[in-house]
Amino acid sequence: KVSALAIRMDGAWGMDPALAAQALVEGTVLAAWRFLELKNKDAEDDLGTEVTELSLLVEKGGEGEARTGARIAEAISTLPAPL
């Protein structure tokens, strides 16, 4: 089981580093989300390992843009759900 994840952004797959970082962080947050409100206790116990650390490995010079994208994704992922 893995609790830390590192993703290498070689050339950001032709994407802007900020957008690539934002997509990777948002995707990781969404993948980690679990709907437990209607689950029983056994389902909660069988969730596996939670990723607690994500590292984006960026080409030299793209660190600032990637950091910006990651911060945007982090801010979006902490917004309250619309009613």
Short mmCIF file of C-alpha atoms in Angstrom, two decimals:
data_model
loop_
_atom_site.label_atom_id
_atom_site.label_comp_id
_atom_site.label_asym_id
_atom_site.label_seq_id
_atom_site.Cartn_x
_atom_site.Cartn_y
_atom_site.Cartn_z
CA LYS A 1 0.00 0.00 0.00
CA VAL A 2 1.20 3.48 -0.89
CA SER A 3 0.56 6.71 1.02
CA ALA A 4 2.87 8.97 -1.02
CA LEU A 5 2.61 9.51 -4.77
CA ALA A 6 5.08 11.22 -7.11
CA ILE A 7 4.23 12.08 -10.71
CA ARG A 8 6.85 13.12 -13.24
CA MET A 9 5.60 15.90 -15.50
CA ASP A 10 7.98 15.50 -18.45
CA GLY A 11 7.09 18.35 -20.72
CA ALA A 12 3.63 18.35 -19.10
CA TRP A 13 2.49 16.15 -22.00
CA GLY A 14 2.40 19.20 -24.25
CA MET A 15 0.23 21.11 -21.78
CA ASP A 16 0.92 24.31 -19.93
CA PRO A 17 2.63 23.25 -16.64
CA ALA A 18 0.08 25.16 -14.56
CA LEU A 19 -2.86 23.39 -16.23
CA ALA A 20 -1.16 19.99 -16.03
CA ALA A 21 -0.41 20.45 -12.33
CA GLN A 22 -3.95 21.63 -11.66
CA ALA A 23 -5.40 18.60 -13.45
CA LEU A 24 -3.11 16.18 -11.60
CA VAL A 25 -3.89 17.65 -8.18
CA GLU A 26 -7.64 17.83 -8.84
CA GLY A 27 -7.63 14.25 -10.15
CA THR A 28 -5.75 13.02 -7.10
CA VAL A 29 -8.16 14.78 -4.75
CA LEU A 30 -11.18 13.37 -6.59
CA ALA A 31 -9.71 9.86 -6.63
CA ALA A 32 -9.17 10.03 -2.86
CA TRP A 33 -12.73 11.15 -2.11
CA ARG A 34 -14.98 8.53 -0.52
CA PHE A 35 -18.75 8.74 -0.14
CA LEU A 36 -19.25 7.23 3.30
CA GLU A 37 -22.48 8.83 4.44
CA LEU A 38 -24.60 5.79 3.52
CA LYS A 39 -21.91 3.10 3.83
CA ASN A 40 -21.77 0.62 6.67
CA LYS A 41 -18.82 0.28 9.05
CA ASP A 42 -17.35 -2.70 7.10
CA ALA A 43 -17.15 -0.59 3.93
CA GLU A 44 -15.32 2.16 5.82
CA ASP A 45 -12.75 -0.33 7.11
CA ASP A 46 -12.03 -1.61 3.58
CA LEU A 47 -10.91 1.69 2.03
CA GLY A 48 -7.24 0.82 1.66
CA THR A 49 -4.46 3.32 2.03
CA GLU A 50 -5.08 7.03 1.78
CA VAL A 51 -2.64 9.09 -0.29
CA THR A 52 -1.40 11.75 2.11
CA GLU A 53 1.39 13.24 0.01
CA LEU A 54 1.57 14.15 -3.67
CA SER A 55 4.80 15.32 -5.30
CA LEU A 56 4.90 16.73 -8.81
CA LEU A 57 8.31 16.37 -10.42
CA VAL A 58 8.68 19.29 -12.82
CA GLU A 59 11.28 20.21 -15.40
CA LYS A 60 13.65 22.99 -14.40
CA GLY A 61 12.05 26.36 -14.97
CA GLY A 62 8.46 25.10 -14.68
CA GLU A 63 8.32 25.01 -10.89
CA GLY A 64 6.52 28.35 -10.49
CA GLU A 65 3.82 27.57 -13.03
CA ALA A 66 3.26 24.08 -11.60
CA ARG A 67 3.04 25.51 -8.08
CA THR A 68 0.41 28.00 -9.28
CA GLY A 69 -1.67 25.25 -10.86
CA ALA A 70 -1.40 23.08 -7.75
CA ARG A 71 -2.52 25.98 -5.55
CA ILE A 72 -5.53 26.65 -7.78
CA ALA A 73 -6.53 22.98 -7.61
CA GLU A 74 -6.08 22.94 -3.85
CA ALA A 75 -8.28 26.03 -3.49
CA ILE A 76 -10.97 24.56 -5.76
CA SER A 77 -10.97 21.25 -3.90
CA THR A 78 -11.64 22.98 -0.55
CA LEU A 79 -14.64 24.99 -1.76
CA PRO A 80 -17.96 24.00 -0.19
CA ALA A 81 -20.34 22.05 -2.39
CA PRO A 82 -23.18 24.07 -3.94
CA LEU A 83 -26.55 23.67 -2.27
#
